[in-house]
């Protein structure tokens, strides 16, 4: 908690005695859903999030320019409320037997941008890593875009991608190491479609070379801010030794002492040593010069890559909310049923970029609690979650080649 607490401050502290700025501390209950199935339900006491002035929060500032496209007022705090048939997010996702009302895959396009284009802003925010795409200003260049099934309209542009650790959603009770959330805002006033792709460790610890390009881009932001911090400290006549900055962060944080101890044998093989107190700053001048392109560079970075990121066309879906204050319920979530895979080194590097980041004034920015910036799961006893599988649609390519629109399996047969 910072010494001078700004009005927009909140964190993820769920401890019983000290959760003065967090989402509350959990109380565990057992409940039955409408099918008489038993599920765990978490209720939260002493929720600071539910008492906040929404206008003082970063997500309000971010979304307020799109209020005309959002069917709920952004100046109201919904963090402690449940609205109609919309759940508070995130939830533990399972198939409640609701009908899949979508009849084709998400038809995504990569757009025209490379991850290192300066028009694509990489942000290390207190609660997430964000890739922010520019708004469309003409026919070209194209941001990444997608045709979301069930009446959302053709090829809607991606607004941003948020990356959080660990995953906010759980899939059939399992929490994953991370979550990659793609936000697409409809022009019809329907709200936002969010595509959630869970992040897991590769079983053979293989690196995801496509995601490494994004990791490197965030690393440059981290290094640039740290270099600015060091310059400022030197100007003040303070000598910054090689490991003093991160030592200070780690000495006050028992979680990171444990985390680095657990991961020290995997981080040894990464070209990223900040986690073990060795900061070898890059020469950033050439990189900054290369990034300052007036238009997009040749090629593109696909945020939907079927090989490396969105590895399935099938998903679970439900009506939910933002996962940070003001928790506005204008998001329709689609949770892809297959996670992307990264090496342990890559996930460790992403977590360290987010949790260890300092701004140009040398202030730690993360609001994590014990290595988490995931809102605790919310109850979903009465909300429908549908699952779309090949029983509902096949890929466009397969349908075009075979003329078959659905797989020929019995309606109740389980699909893995």
Short mmCIF file of C-alpha atoms in Angstrom, two decimals:
data_model
loop_
_atom_site.label_atom_id
_atom_site.label_comp_id
_atom_site.label_asym_id
_atom_site.label_seq_id
_atom_site.Cartn_x
_atom_site.Cartn_y
_atom_site.Cartn_z
CA UNK A 1 0.00 0.00 0.00
CA UNK A 2 1.54 3.37 -0.97
CA UNK A 3 2.25 5.92 1.76
CA UNK A 4 0.14 8.56 0.05
CA UNK A 5 -2.90 6.62 -1.15
CA UNK A 6 -4.40 8.10 -4.35
CA UNK A 7 -8.16 8.22 -4.84
CA UNK A 8 -8.06 5.65 -7.62
CA UNK A 9 -6.18 3.08 -5.51
CA UNK A 10 -7.45 -0.43 -4.89
CA UNK A 11 -5.74 -3.78 -4.54
CA UNK A 12 -6.40 -7.53 -4.40
CA UNK A 13 -5.91 -8.11 -0.68
CA UNK A 14 -8.35 -10.80 0.50
CA UNK A 15 -6.93 -11.28 3.98
CA UNK A 16 -9.41 -11.23 6.84
CA UNK A 17 -7.89 -8.45 8.91
CA UNK A 18 -6.23 -6.13 6.40
CA UNK A 19 -8.35 -6.17 3.25
CA UNK A 20 -9.05 -2.44 3.52
CA UNK A 21 -8.61 -1.83 -0.21
CA UNK A 22 -9.44 -5.22 -1.65
CA UNK A 23 -12.44 -7.14 -2.96
CA UNK A 24 -13.16 -8.53 0.53
CA UNK A 25 -12.26 -11.71 2.32
CA UNK A 26 -13.98 -14.92 1.28
CA UNK A 27 -16.51 -17.01 3.11
CA UNK A 28 -17.00 -20.47 1.68
CA UNK A 29 -20.48 -21.93 1.20
CA UNK A 30 -21.98 -24.91 -0.58
CA UNK A 31 -25.04 -24.41 -2.77
CA UNK A 32 -27.23 -26.26 -5.24
CA UNK A 33 -27.82 -24.98 -8.74
CA UNK A 34 -31.07 -25.38 -10.68
CA UNK A 35 -30.07 -28.95 -11.61
CA UNK A 36 -29.53 -29.82 -7.92
CA UNK A 37 -25.79 -30.12 -8.53
CA UNK A 38 -23.52 -29.12 -5.65
CA UNK A 39 -21.12 -26.23 -6.22
CA UNK A 40 -18.81 -24.16 -4.10
CA UNK A 41 -19.85 -20.55 -3.66
CA UNK A 42 -17.70 -17.74 -2.37
CA UNK A 43 -19.25 -14.75 -0.63
CA UNK A 44 -17.08 -11.75 0.22
CA UNK A 45 -17.19 -9.66 3.37
CA UNK A 46 -15.75 -6.17 3.89
CA UNK A 47 -15.51 -5.48 0.15
CA UNK A 48 -13.88 -2.11 -0.41
CA UNK A 49 -14.52 -2.51 -4.13
CA UNK A 50 -18.27 -2.37 -3.55
CA UNK A 51 -17.96 0.97 -1.71
CA UNK A 52 -15.77 2.86 -4.18
CA UNK A 53 -16.66 5.99 -6.08
CA UNK A 54 -16.58 4.56 -9.63
CA UNK A 55 -15.56 7.87 -11.18
CA UNK A 56 -12.25 7.72 -9.35
CA UNK A 57 -11.18 4.41 -10.90
CA UNK A 58 -9.00 3.73 -13.90
CA UNK A 59 -11.49 1.50 -15.71
CA UNK A 60 -14.11 4.25 -15.57
CA UNK A 61 -11.65 6.66 -17.14
CA UNK A 62 -10.76 4.09 -19.78
CA UNK A 63 -14.32 3.20 -20.82
CA UNK A 64 -16.19 6.49 -20.27
CA UNK A 65 -15.57 7.75 -23.81
CA UNK A 66 -17.57 4.74 -25.03
CA UNK A 67 -20.58 5.27 -22.75
CA UNK A 68 -22.89 5.67 -25.77
CA UNK A 69 -21.99 2.11 -26.79
CA UNK A 70 -22.46 0.63 -23.31
CA UNK A 71 -25.98 -0.23 -22.06
CA UNK A 72 -25.19 0.41 -18.37
CA UNK A 73 -24.04 3.63 -16.64
CA UNK A 74 -20.33 3.61 -15.94
CA UNK A 75 -20.71 6.05 -13.06
CA UNK A 76 -22.47 3.41 -10.95
CA UNK A 77 -20.62 0.85 -8.86
CA UNK A 78 -21.83 -2.68 -9.62
CA UNK A 79 -19.14 -4.59 -7.70
CA UNK A 80 -21.56 -5.72 -4.99
CA UNK A 81 -24.61 -6.21 -7.22
CA UNK A 82 -26.04 -8.85 -9.52
CA UNK A 83 -28.11 -7.49 -12.39
CA UNK A 84 -30.84 -9.54 -14.02
CA UNK A 85 -29.41 -12.42 -16.04
CA UNK A 86 -25.86 -11.06 -15.89
CA UNK A 87 -23.31 -12.50 -13.49
CA UNK A 88 -20.48 -10.66 -11.85
CA UNK A 89 -17.20 -11.82 -13.36
CA UNK A 90 -15.12 -13.89 -13.12
CA UNK A 91 -16.84 -17.20 -12.41
CA UNK A 92 -15.97 -20.86 -12.23
CA UNK A 93 -17.08 -21.93 -15.71
CA UNK A 94 -18.92 -25.17 -16.31
CA UNK A 95 -21.59 -26.20 -18.78
CA UNK A 96 -24.98 -25.62 -17.14
CA UNK A 97 -26.81 -27.20 -20.08
CA UNK A 98 -27.88 -23.91 -21.64
CA UNK A 99 -28.27 -23.84 -25.42
CA UNK A 100 -25.38 -22.70 -27.56
CA UNK A 101 -26.98 -19.95 -29.62
CA UNK A 102 -23.89 -19.34 -31.77
CA UNK A 103 -23.71 -21.15 -35.09
CA UNK A 104 -20.29 -20.36 -36.50
CA UNK A 105 -16.77 -19.92 -35.22
CA UNK A 106 -15.29 -16.57 -34.17
CA UNK A 107 -14.03 -15.28 -37.53
CA UNK A 108 -10.91 -13.40 -36.54
CA UNK A 109 -8.44 -11.41 -38.62
CA UNK A 110 -4.97 -10.35 -37.46
CA UNK A 111 -5.04 -6.75 -38.71
CA UNK A 112 -2.04 -4.86 -40.06
CA UNK A 113 0.07 -4.14 -36.99
CA UNK A 114 3.27 -5.61 -35.62
CA UNK A 115 3.53 -5.82 -31.84
CA UNK A 116 6.45 -3.36 -31.92
CA UNK A 117 4.65 -0.68 -33.94
CA UNK A 118 4.48 2.49 -31.87
CA UNK A 119 0.78 2.78 -32.69
CA UNK A 120 0.31 -0.37 -30.58
CA UNK A 121 0.75 0.77 -26.98
CA UNK A 122 2.17 -1.67 -24.45
CA UNK A 123 1.23 -0.75 -20.88
CA UNK A 124 2.35 -2.17 -17.54
CA UNK A 125 -0.63 -1.21 -15.38
CA UNK A 126 -1.03 -1.88 -11.65
CA UNK A 127 -3.31 -4.88 -12.20
CA UNK A 128 -2.49 -6.14 -15.70
CA UNK A 129 -0.38 -5.99 -18.82
CA UNK A 130 -2.32 -4.29 -21.62
CA UNK A 131 -1.90 -4.17 -25.40
CA UNK A 132 -3.87 -1.16 -26.64
CA UNK A 133 -4.67 -0.95 -30.33
CA UNK A 134 -5.33 2.35 -32.14
CA UNK A 135 -8.84 3.28 -33.15
CA UNK A 136 -9.66 2.91 -36.81
CA UNK A 137 -9.29 6.22 -38.68
CA UNK A 138 -10.00 5.06 -42.23
CA UNK A 139 -9.98 1.99 -44.38
CA UNK A 140 -6.32 1.30 -43.59
CA UNK A 141 -4.53 0.21 -41.49
CA UNK A 142 -6.80 -2.39 -39.92
CA UNK A 143 -6.67 -3.17 -36.20
CA UNK A 144 -7.22 -6.85 -35.37
CA UNK A 145 -10.91 -7.63 -35.69
CA UNK A 146 -13.40 -10.45 -35.38
CA UNK A 147 -16.89 -11.46 -36.45
CA UNK A 148 -18.50 -12.53 -33.17
CA UNK A 149 -21.36 -14.99 -33.76
CA UNK A 150 -24.99 -14.35 -32.84
CA UNK A 151 -25.75 -10.95 -34.26
CA UNK A 152 -22.82 -8.82 -33.17
CA UNK A 153 -22.13 -7.55 -36.68
CA UNK A 154 -19.31 -8.11 -39.10
CA UNK A 155 -15.63 -7.72 -38.15
CA UNK A 156 -15.58 -5.60 -35.02
CA UNK A 157 -12.23 -4.09 -34.05
CA UNK A 158 -10.22 -5.23 -31.03
CA UNK A 159 -9.91 -2.46 -28.47
CA UNK A 160 -7.34 -3.99 -26.16
CA UNK A 161 -5.86 -7.18 -24.75
CA UNK A 162 -5.41 -7.58 -20.98
CA UNK A 163 -3.11 -10.21 -19.47
CA UNK A 164 -3.54 -11.19 -15.81
CA UNK A 165 -1.95 -13.63 -13.35
CA UNK A 166 -3.23 -16.07 -12.30
CA UNK A 167 -6.36 -16.66 -14.39
CA UNK A 168 -9.48 -14.87 -13.22
CA UNK A 169 -11.88 -17.43 -14.66
CA UNK A 170 -11.67 -21.04 -13.61
CA UNK A 171 -12.62 -23.87 -15.92
CA UNK A 172 -14.38 -26.74 -14.19
CA UNK A 173 -12.74 -25.77 -10.91
CA UNK A 174 -9.20 -25.35 -12.27
CA UNK A 175 -7.38 -22.04 -12.01
CA UNK A 176 -4.69 -21.54 -14.66
CA UNK A 177 -1.37 -19.66 -14.38
CA UNK A 178 -2.66 -16.73 -16.46
CA UNK A 179 -5.44 -15.33 -18.62
CA UNK A 180 -5.38 -13.39 -21.91
CA UNK A 181 -8.53 -11.31 -22.43
CA UNK A 182 -9.41 -9.75 -25.81
CA UNK A 183 -11.98 -6.94 -25.59
CA UNK A 184 -14.11 -6.06 -28.63
CA UNK A 185 -16.66 -3.26 -28.38
CA UNK A 186 -19.85 -3.39 -30.45
CA UNK A 187 -21.03 -0.31 -32.30
CA UNK A 188 -24.68 -1.24 -31.72
CA UNK A 189 -24.75 -0.35 -28.03
CA UNK A 190 -24.69 -4.00 -27.04
CA UNK A 191 -21.58 -3.67 -24.92
CA UNK A 192 -18.38 -5.67 -25.22
CA UNK A 193 -17.55 -9.19 -26.28
CA UNK A 194 -14.55 -10.52 -24.38
CA UNK A 195 -12.64 -13.55 -25.60
CA UNK A 196 -10.80 -15.22 -22.74
CA UNK A 197 -7.89 -17.54 -23.48
CA UNK A 198 -6.44 -19.29 -20.46
CA UNK A 199 -2.65 -19.62 -20.20
CA UNK A 200 -1.04 -22.89 -19.12
CA UNK A 201 2.42 -24.39 -18.83
CA UNK A 202 3.54 -26.43 -21.82
CA UNK A 203 3.82 -30.08 -20.66
CA UNK A 204 7.30 -30.27 -22.22
CA UNK A 205 8.21 -26.71 -21.21
CA UNK A 206 8.45 -25.53 -24.80
CA UNK A 207 8.50 -21.81 -25.52
CA UNK A 208 5.72 -20.04 -27.36
CA UNK A 209 7.74 -18.09 -29.94
CA UNK A 210 4.78 -16.00 -31.09
CA UNK A 211 3.97 -14.82 -27.55
CA UNK A 212 7.67 -14.19 -26.93
CA UNK A 213 7.43 -11.23 -29.31
CA UNK A 214 4.83 -9.68 -27.00
CA UNK A 215 6.87 -10.57 -23.91
CA UNK A 216 9.90 -8.83 -25.41
CA UNK A 217 7.79 -5.75 -26.13
CA UNK A 218 6.66 -5.56 -22.49
CA UNK A 219 10.24 -6.16 -21.37
CA UNK A 220 11.34 -3.06 -23.29
CA UNK A 221 8.73 -0.98 -21.46
CA UNK A 222 9.92 -2.41 -18.15
CA UNK A 223 13.57 -1.72 -18.97
CA UNK A 224 12.84 1.80 -20.19
CA UNK A 225 11.04 2.70 -16.96
CA UNK A 226 13.77 1.15 -14.84
CA UNK A 227 16.47 3.00 -16.77
CA UNK A 228 14.57 6.29 -16.23
CA UNK A 229 14.34 5.48 -12.52
CA UNK A 230 18.07 4.84 -12.34
CA UNK A 231 18.87 8.07 -14.18
CA UNK A 232 16.73 10.00 -11.72
CA UNK A 233 18.41 8.37 -8.75
CA UNK A 234 21.84 9.14 -10.18
CA UNK A 235 20.85 12.76 -10.74
CA UNK A 236 19.92 12.92 -7.06
CA UNK A 237 23.42 11.74 -6.22
CA UNK A 238 22.28 8.27 -5.18
CA UNK A 239 24.42 5.40 -6.37
CA UNK A 240 22.27 2.51 -7.54
CA UNK A 241 24.15 -0.73 -7.22
CA UNK A 242 23.35 -3.59 -9.54
CA UNK A 243 20.84 -5.30 -7.27
CA UNK A 244 19.70 -2.67 -4.75
CA UNK A 245 16.36 -1.80 -6.33
CA UNK A 246 14.93 -5.31 -6.59
CA UNK A 247 16.48 -6.29 -3.26
CA UNK A 248 14.33 -3.62 -1.62
CA UNK A 249 11.21 -4.97 -3.28
CA UNK A 250 11.96 -8.57 -2.37
CA UNK A 251 13.04 -7.95 1.23
CA UNK A 252 9.57 -6.63 2.11
CA UNK A 253 7.68 -9.33 0.25
CA UNK A 254 7.77 -12.85 1.62
CA UNK A 255 5.76 -14.14 -1.35
CA UNK A 256 8.43 -13.10 -3.84
CA UNK A 257 11.21 -14.56 -1.74
CA UNK A 258 9.36 -17.88 -1.94
CA UNK A 259 8.44 -17.42 -5.62
CA UNK A 260 12.01 -16.68 -6.73
CA UNK A 261 13.25 -19.60 -4.69
CA UNK A 262 10.83 -21.92 -6.44
CA UNK A 263 11.60 -20.59 -9.90
CA UNK A 264 15.33 -19.92 -9.66
CA UNK A 265 16.26 -23.09 -11.54
CA UNK A 266 13.98 -22.22 -14.48
CA UNK A 267 14.86 -18.54 -14.69
CA UNK A 268 18.53 -19.41 -15.01
CA UNK A 269 17.92 -20.34 -18.64
CA UNK A 270 16.12 -17.12 -19.55
CA UNK A 271 17.78 -13.99 -20.86
CA UNK A 272 15.96 -12.16 -18.08
CA UNK A 273 17.66 -12.00 -14.71
CA UNK A 274 15.66 -9.33 -12.89
CA UNK A 275 14.06 -12.01 -10.73
CA UNK A 276 17.45 -13.01 -9.28
CA UNK A 277 18.63 -9.47 -8.71
CA UNK A 278 20.85 -9.08 -11.78
CA UNK A 279 19.76 -6.14 -13.89
CA UNK A 280 21.64 -5.83 -17.15
CA UNK A 281 19.86 -2.97 -18.85
CA UNK A 282 19.77 -3.00 -22.63
CA UNK A 283 20.94 -0.15 -24.77
CA UNK A 284 17.48 1.16 -25.64
CA UNK A 285 18.42 3.95 -28.04
CA UNK A 286 18.55 1.78 -31.18
CA UNK A 287 15.36 -0.05 -30.20
CA UNK A 288 13.47 3.20 -29.65
CA UNK A 289 14.65 4.50 -33.01
CA UNK A 290 13.51 1.33 -34.77
CA UNK A 291 10.08 1.53 -33.12
CA UNK A 292 9.35 5.08 -34.29
CA UNK A 293 7.68 4.16 -37.55
CA UNK A 294 5.19 6.60 -39.11
CA UNK A 295 3.03 3.73 -40.37
CA UNK A 296 2.91 0.02 -39.76
CA UNK A 297 5.99 -2.06 -40.47
CA UNK A 298 5.83 -4.97 -42.92
CA UNK A 299 4.19 -8.07 -41.53
CA UNK A 300 1.72 -8.45 -38.67
CA UNK A 301 1.46 -9.93 -35.19
CA UNK A 302 -1.69 -12.03 -34.92
CA UNK A 303 -3.32 -11.75 -31.45
CA UNK A 304 -5.60 -14.69 -32.39
CA UNK A 305 -2.92 -17.03 -33.77
CA UNK A 306 -4.55 -20.45 -34.15
CA UNK A 307 -1.24 -22.21 -33.59
CA UNK A 308 0.04 -20.25 -30.60
CA UNK A 309 -2.85 -18.41 -28.91
CA UNK A 310 -6.47 -19.31 -29.80
CA UNK A 311 -6.01 -23.03 -30.29
CA UNK A 312 -9.68 -23.98 -30.46
CA UNK A 313 -12.77 -22.56 -32.17
CA UNK A 314 -15.09 -23.79 -29.38
CA UNK A 315 -15.88 -22.06 -26.13
CA UNK A 316 -18.08 -21.52 -23.10
CA UNK A 317 -20.18 -18.36 -22.94
CA UNK A 318 -22.07 -16.28 -20.39
CA UNK A 319 -23.21 -12.70 -19.69
CA UNK A 320 -20.94 -11.01 -17.17
CA UNK A 321 -19.06 -7.89 -16.16
CA UNK A 322 -15.74 -6.11 -15.99
CA UNK A 323 -13.49 -7.78 -13.44
CA UNK A 324 -12.33 -4.49 -11.89
CA UNK A 325 -14.25 -1.58 -10.37
CA UNK A 326 -16.81 -0.39 -11.33
CA UNK A 327 -17.56 -4.02 -12.38
CA UNK A 328 -20.07 -2.82 -14.99
CA UNK A 329 -22.12 -5.75 -16.43
CA UNK A 330 -21.76 -5.03 -20.14
CA UNK A 331 -19.42 -7.91 -21.08
CA UNK A 332 -20.41 -11.11 -22.86
CA UNK A 333 -17.64 -13.58 -22.15
CA UNK A 334 -16.44 -16.40 -24.37
CA UNK A 335 -13.96 -18.68 -22.63
CA UNK A 336 -12.01 -20.72 -25.19
CA UNK A 337 -12.02 -24.36 -24.11
CA UNK A 338 -8.30 -24.97 -24.83
CA UNK A 339 -5.54 -22.89 -23.21
CA UNK A 340 -2.53 -21.40 -24.93
CA UNK A 341 0.75 -22.97 -23.84
CA UNK A 342 3.91 -21.20 -22.70
CA UNK A 343 7.10 -22.28 -21.01
CA UNK A 344 7.57 -21.78 -17.30
CA UNK A 345 10.28 -19.24 -18.07
CA UNK A 346 7.91 -17.19 -20.19
CA UNK A 347 5.17 -17.08 -17.57
CA UNK A 348 7.76 -16.24 -14.90
CA UNK A 349 9.06 -13.41 -17.04
CA UNK A 350 5.57 -11.99 -17.61
CA UNK A 351 4.76 -12.17 -13.90
CA UNK A 352 7.99 -10.46 -12.96
CA UNK A 353 7.40 -7.68 -15.49
CA UNK A 354 4.00 -7.02 -13.94
CA UNK A 355 4.76 -7.56 -10.25
CA UNK A 356 8.26 -6.01 -10.09
CA UNK A 357 7.66 -2.98 -12.30
CA UNK A 358 8.69 0.47 -11.07
CA UNK A 359 7.74 3.71 -12.80
CA UNK A 360 10.15 6.44 -13.87
CA UNK A 361 9.96 7.89 -10.33
CA UNK A 362 11.05 4.54 -8.86
CA UNK A 363 7.63 3.78 -7.36
CA UNK A 364 6.51 0.13 -7.43
CA UNK A 365 3.26 0.02 -9.41
CA UNK A 366 1.77 -3.43 -8.80
CA UNK A 367 -1.32 -3.90 -6.61
CA UNK A 368 -0.98 -7.69 -6.45
CA UNK A 369 -1.73 -9.67 -3.30
CA UNK A 370 0.49 -12.71 -2.83
CA UNK A 371 1.23 -12.80 -6.55
CA UNK A 372 -2.36 -12.39 -7.72
CA UNK A 373 -4.18 -9.68 -9.65
CA UNK A 374 -7.20 -11.90 -10.24
CA UNK A 375 -10.55 -10.87 -8.83
CA UNK A 376 -11.88 -13.77 -6.73
CA UNK A 377 -14.50 -15.88 -8.45
CA UNK A 378 -18.11 -14.75 -8.07
CA UNK A 379 -21.11 -16.99 -7.57
CA UNK A 380 -23.00 -18.22 -10.62
CA UNK A 381 -25.75 -20.34 -9.10
CA UNK A 382 -28.56 -18.93 -11.22
CA UNK A 383 -26.78 -17.85 -14.40
CA UNK A 384 -26.67 -19.87 -17.61
CA UNK A 385 -23.33 -20.89 -19.04
CA UNK A 386 -23.49 -22.49 -22.46
CA UNK A 387 -20.86 -24.58 -24.17
CA UNK A 388 -20.40 -24.57 -27.94
CA UNK A 389 -18.78 -27.66 -29.45
CA UNK A 390 -18.64 -29.35 -32.85
CA UNK A 391 -22.24 -30.43 -32.22
CA UNK A 392 -23.11 -26.76 -32.82
CA UNK A 393 -20.71 -25.83 -35.65
CA UNK A 394 -17.56 -26.92 -37.42
CA UNK A 395 -14.82 -24.64 -38.69
CA UNK A 396 -15.62 -22.62 -41.79
CA UNK A 397 -12.83 -24.42 -43.61
CA UNK A 398 -14.18 -27.87 -42.81
CA UNK A 399 -17.74 -26.87 -43.66
CA UNK A 400 -16.56 -25.45 -47.01
CA UNK A 401 -14.60 -28.60 -47.86
CA UNK A 402 -17.19 -31.19 -46.76
CA UNK A 403 -20.52 -29.36 -46.80
CA UNK A 404 -21.08 -30.62 -43.24
CA UNK A 405 -21.94 -28.00 -40.61
CA UNK A 406 -21.90 -30.11 -37.44
CA UNK A 407 -20.13 -33.23 -36.22
CA UNK A 408 -22.19 -36.43 -36.40
CA UNK A 409 -22.13 -37.24 -32.67
CA UNK A 410 -25.01 -37.98 -30.37
CA UNK A 411 -26.36 -34.89 -28.70
CA UNK A 412 -25.37 -35.94 -25.19
CA UNK A 413 -21.98 -37.43 -26.00
CA UNK A 414 -19.13 -35.78 -24.13
CA UNK A 415 -16.47 -34.06 -26.19
CA UNK A 416 -12.94 -33.45 -24.95
#
